[in-house]
Structure formats: C-alpha cells, structure tokens
PDB file of C-alpha atoms in Angstrom:
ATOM      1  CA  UNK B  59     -11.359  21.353  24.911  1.00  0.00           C
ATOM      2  CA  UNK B  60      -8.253  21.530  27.076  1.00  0.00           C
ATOM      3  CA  UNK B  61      -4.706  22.701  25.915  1.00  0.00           C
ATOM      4  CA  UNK B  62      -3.338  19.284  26.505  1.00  0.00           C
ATOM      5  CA  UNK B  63      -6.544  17.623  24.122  1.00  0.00           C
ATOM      6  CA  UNK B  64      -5.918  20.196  21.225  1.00  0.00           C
ATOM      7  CA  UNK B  65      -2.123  19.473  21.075  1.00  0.00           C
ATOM      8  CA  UNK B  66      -2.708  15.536  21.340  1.00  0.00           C
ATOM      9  CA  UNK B  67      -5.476  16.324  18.186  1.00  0.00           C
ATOM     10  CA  UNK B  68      -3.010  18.432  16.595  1.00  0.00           C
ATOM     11  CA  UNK B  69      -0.038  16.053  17.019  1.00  0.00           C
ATOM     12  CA  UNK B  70      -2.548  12.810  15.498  1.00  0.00           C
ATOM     13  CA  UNK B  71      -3.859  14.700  12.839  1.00  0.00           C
ATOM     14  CA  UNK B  72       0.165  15.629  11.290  1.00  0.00           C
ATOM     15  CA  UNK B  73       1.056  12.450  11.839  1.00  0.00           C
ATOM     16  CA  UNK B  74      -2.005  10.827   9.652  1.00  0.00           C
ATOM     17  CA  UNK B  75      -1.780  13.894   6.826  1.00  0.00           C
ATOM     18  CA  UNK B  76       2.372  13.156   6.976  1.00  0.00           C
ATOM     19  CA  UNK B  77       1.538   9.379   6.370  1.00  0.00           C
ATOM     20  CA  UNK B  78      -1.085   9.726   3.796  1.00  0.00           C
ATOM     21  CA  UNK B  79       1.109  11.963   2.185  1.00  0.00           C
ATOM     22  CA  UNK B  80       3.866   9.270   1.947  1.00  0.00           C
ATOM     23  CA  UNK B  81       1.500   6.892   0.943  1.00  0.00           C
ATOM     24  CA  UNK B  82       0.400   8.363  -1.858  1.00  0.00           C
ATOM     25  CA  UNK B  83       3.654   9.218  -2.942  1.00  0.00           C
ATOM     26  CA  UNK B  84       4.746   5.699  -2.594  1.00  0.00           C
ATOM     27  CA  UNK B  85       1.835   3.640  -4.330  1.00  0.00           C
ATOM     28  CA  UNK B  86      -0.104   6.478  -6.488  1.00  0.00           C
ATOM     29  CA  UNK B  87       2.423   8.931  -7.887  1.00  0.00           C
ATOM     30  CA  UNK B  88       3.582   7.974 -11.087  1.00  0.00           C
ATOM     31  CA  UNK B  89       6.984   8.115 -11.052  1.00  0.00           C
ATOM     32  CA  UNK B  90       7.664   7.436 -14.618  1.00  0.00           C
ATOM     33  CA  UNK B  91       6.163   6.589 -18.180  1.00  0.00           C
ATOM     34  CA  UNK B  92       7.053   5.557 -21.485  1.00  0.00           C
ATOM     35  CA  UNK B  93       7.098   2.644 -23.864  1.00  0.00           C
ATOM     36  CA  UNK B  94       9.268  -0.871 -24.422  1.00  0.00           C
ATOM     37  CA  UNK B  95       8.811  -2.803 -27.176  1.00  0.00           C
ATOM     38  CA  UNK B  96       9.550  -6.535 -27.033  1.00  0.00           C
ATOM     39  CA  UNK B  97       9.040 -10.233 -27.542  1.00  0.00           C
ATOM     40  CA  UNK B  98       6.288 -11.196 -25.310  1.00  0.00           C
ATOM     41  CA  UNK B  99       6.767 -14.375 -23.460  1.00  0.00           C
ATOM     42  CA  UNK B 100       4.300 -14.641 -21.519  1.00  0.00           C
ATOM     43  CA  UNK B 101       0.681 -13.320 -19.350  1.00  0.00           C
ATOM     44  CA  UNK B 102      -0.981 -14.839 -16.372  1.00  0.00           C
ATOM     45  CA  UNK B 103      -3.438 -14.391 -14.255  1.00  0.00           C
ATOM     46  CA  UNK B 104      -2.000 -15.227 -10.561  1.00  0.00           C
ATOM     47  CA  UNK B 105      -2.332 -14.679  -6.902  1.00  0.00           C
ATOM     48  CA  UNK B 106      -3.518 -16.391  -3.646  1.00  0.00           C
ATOM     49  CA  UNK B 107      -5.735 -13.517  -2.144  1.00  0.00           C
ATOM     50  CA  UNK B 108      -5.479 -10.894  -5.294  1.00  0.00           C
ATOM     51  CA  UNK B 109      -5.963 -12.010  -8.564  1.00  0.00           C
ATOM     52  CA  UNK B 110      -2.968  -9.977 -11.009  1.00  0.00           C
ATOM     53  CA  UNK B 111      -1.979 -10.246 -14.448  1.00  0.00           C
ATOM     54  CA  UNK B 112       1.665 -10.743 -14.479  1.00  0.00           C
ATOM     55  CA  UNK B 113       3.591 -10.686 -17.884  1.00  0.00           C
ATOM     56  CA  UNK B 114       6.999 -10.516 -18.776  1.00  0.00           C
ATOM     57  CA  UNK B 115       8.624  -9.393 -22.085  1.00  0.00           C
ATOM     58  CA  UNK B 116      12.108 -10.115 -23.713  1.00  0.00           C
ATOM     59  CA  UNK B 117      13.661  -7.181 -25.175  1.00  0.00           C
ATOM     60  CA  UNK B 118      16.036  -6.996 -28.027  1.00  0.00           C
ATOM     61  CA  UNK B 119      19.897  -6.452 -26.907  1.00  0.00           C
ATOM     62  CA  UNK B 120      21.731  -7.720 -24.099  1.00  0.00           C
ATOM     63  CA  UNK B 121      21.959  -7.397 -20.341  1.00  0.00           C
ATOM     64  CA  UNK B 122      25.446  -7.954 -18.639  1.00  0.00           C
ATOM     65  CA  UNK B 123      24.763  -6.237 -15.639  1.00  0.00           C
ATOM     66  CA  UNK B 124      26.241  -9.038 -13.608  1.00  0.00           C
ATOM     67  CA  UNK B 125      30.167  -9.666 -12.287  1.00  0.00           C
ATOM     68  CA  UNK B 126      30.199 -12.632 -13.443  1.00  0.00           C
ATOM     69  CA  UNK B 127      30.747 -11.949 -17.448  1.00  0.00           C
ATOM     70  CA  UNK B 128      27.813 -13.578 -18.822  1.00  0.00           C
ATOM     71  CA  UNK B 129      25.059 -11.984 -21.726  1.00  0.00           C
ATOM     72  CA  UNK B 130      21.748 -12.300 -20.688  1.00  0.00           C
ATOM     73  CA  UNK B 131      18.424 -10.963 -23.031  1.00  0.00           C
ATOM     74  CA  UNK B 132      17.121  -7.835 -20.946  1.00  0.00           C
ATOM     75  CA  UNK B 133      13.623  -8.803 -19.266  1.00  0.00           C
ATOM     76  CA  UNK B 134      10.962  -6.372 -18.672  1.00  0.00           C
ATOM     77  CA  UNK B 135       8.188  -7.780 -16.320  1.00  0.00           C
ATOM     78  CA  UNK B 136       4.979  -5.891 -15.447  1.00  0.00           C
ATOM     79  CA  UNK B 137       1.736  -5.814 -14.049  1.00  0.00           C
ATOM     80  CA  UNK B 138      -1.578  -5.294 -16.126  1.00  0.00           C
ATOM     81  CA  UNK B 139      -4.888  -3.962 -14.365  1.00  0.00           C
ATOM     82  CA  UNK B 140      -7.285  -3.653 -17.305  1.00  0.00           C
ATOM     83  CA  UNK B 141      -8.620  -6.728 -18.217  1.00  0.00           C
ATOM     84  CA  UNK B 142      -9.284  -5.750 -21.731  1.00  0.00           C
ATOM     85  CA  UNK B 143      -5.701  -4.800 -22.271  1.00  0.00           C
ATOM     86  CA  UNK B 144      -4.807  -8.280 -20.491  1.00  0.00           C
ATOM     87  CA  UNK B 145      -6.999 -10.681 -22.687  1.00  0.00           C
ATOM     88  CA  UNK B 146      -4.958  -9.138 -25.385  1.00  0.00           C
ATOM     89  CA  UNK B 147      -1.788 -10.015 -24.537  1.00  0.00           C
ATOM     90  CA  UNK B 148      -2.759 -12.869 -23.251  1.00  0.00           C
ATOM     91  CA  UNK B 149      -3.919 -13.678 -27.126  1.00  0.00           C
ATOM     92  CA  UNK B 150       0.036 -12.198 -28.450  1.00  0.00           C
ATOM     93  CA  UNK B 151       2.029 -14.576 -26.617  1.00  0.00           C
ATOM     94  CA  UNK B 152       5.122 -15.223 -28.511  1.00  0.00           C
ATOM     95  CA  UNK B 153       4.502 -11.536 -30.566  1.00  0.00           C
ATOM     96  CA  UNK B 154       6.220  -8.691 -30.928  1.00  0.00           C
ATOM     97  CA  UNK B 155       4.800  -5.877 -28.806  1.00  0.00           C
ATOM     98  CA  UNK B 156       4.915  -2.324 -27.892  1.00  0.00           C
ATOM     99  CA  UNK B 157       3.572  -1.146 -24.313  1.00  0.00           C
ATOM    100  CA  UNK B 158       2.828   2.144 -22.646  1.00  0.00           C
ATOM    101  CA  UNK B 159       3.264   1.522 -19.007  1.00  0.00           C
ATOM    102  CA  UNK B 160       3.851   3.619 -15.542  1.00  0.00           C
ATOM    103  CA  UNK B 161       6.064   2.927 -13.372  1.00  0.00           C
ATOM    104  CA  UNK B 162       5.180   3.672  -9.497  1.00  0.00           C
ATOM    105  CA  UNK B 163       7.441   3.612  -6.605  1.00  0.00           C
ATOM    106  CA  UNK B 164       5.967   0.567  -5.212  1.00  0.00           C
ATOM    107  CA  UNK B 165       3.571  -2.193  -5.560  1.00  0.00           C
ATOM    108  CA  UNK B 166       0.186  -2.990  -4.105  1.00  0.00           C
ATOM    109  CA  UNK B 167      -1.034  -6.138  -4.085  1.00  0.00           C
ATOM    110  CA  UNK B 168      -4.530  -5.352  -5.715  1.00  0.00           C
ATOM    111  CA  UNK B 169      -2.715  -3.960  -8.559  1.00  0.00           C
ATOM    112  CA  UNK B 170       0.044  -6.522  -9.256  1.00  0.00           C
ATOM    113  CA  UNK B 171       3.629  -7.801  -7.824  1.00  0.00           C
ATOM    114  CA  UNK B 172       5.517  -5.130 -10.412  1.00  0.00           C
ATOM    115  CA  UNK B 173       5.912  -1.668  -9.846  1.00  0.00           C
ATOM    116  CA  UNK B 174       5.344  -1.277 -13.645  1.00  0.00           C
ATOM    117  CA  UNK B 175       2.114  -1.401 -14.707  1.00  0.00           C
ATOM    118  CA  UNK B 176       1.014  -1.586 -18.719  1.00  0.00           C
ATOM    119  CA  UNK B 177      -1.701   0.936 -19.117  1.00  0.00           C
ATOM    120  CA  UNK B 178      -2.518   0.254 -22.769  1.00  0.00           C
ATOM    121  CA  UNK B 179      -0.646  -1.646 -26.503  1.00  0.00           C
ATOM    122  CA  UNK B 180       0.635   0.504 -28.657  1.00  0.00           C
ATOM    123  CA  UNK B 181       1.367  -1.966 -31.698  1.00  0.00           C
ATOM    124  CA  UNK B 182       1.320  -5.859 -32.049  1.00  0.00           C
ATOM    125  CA  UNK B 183       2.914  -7.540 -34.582  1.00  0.00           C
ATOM    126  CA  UNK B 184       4.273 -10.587 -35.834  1.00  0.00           C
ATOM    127  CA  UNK B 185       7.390 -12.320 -35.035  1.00  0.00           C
ATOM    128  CA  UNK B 186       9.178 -12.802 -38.236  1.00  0.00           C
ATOM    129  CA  UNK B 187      12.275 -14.863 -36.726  1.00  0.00           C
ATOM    130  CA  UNK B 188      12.023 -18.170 -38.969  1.00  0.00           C
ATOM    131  CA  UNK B 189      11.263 -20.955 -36.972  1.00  0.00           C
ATOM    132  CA  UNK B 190      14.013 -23.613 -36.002  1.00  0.00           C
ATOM    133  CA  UNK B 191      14.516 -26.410 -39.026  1.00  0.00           C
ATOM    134  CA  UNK B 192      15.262 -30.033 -37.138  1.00  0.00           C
ATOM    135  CA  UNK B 193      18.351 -31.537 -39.071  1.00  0.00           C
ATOM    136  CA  UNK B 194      18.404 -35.039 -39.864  1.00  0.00           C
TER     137      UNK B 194
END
C-alpha cells in the first residue's frame, strides 16, 4: 500500500472511531439516575414508524420557572422500553408512583421521544386525595 493510501485509511478510520465515540456518548452513556415519585397521569403507546411508551407524571410542588409569574405543577415525562414495566403503569393511571429512571443525553427514536427513560417501579400506591363532591 502506498503512503498516500495508508494516510487516507488512517485519516477514515479516526474519523469513524471519533464519531462512534460521540455517538455513544450521546445516545448510550447514562448521564444520570435516580428516582421521582409522582401522580401518574398518563401511558401510551405511540409513534408513526417506532412504537414508544410515552408517560408523563405530575409531581408534588410547584414550577414557576417562567417570566411571566404564574405556578404551574412540575411535569416529569419519560420514555419506557420494557413492556412489562409499561403494562404496569399503564394499569396505575391516576396512582401515586415512584420510578427509577436514566437519563441519557439524547433520544433515539427506537427507544422513545424523552431522554429519560423509566427502567423499573419502585412503589405504587393509592391516591388518597378525596374525590371532588358536586354541590347542589
């Protein structure tokens, strides 16, 4: 092989190691773990070409990260890839719930729209709020 071929190689095979590196990085390390705990509103199974569970859970406190000086309920939405963990949730809508999830530093579309993904349910248990009374 020539001078000029084993530079070219050289040059093509750093440039696929530096992106493969970054990829991994990007979509595989786990950037972060740990648990919320939370009303869960709601699970579903979505997507045009990849099929995702998508859920999204409404934490206790308040959220006024905005300028404009309103209270919003914090929202934590996620991705689920086990199935078994998925049907579930999707059978504690409306419960209170604790989740282990991992949060990468971006999303692929075979694993969900969120770059946190629930791994496994810690605890599920009743909501206890009373229910609204109609008055007459």
């Amino acid at each position: 092989m020539t001078t000029k071929g084993k530079v070219i190689t050289s040059l093509v095979s750093i440039v696929i190691l530096v992106f493969a590196g970054w990829f991994f990085f990007k979509f595989y390390f786990v950037f972060g773990e740990g648990v919320k705990s939370g009303e869960l509103n709601y699970l579903v199974y979505k997507g045009y070409v990849f099929k995702t569970y998508e859920g999204k859970m409404i934490q206790t406190g308040y959220n006024s990260k905005n300028s404009s000086n309103t209270i919003q309920s914090n929202e934590f939405q996620f991705s689920v890839e086990d199935k078994a963990v998925a049907d579930s949730l999707m059978r504690s809508t409306s419960q209170i719930v604790e989740l282990h999830y991992k949060e990468y530093l971006g999303a692929l579309p075979w694993r969900g729209v969120s770059k946190f993904v629930v791994d496994s349910i810690i605890t599920i248990k009743p909501n206890t709020v009373m229910p609204a009374v109609p008055i007459f």
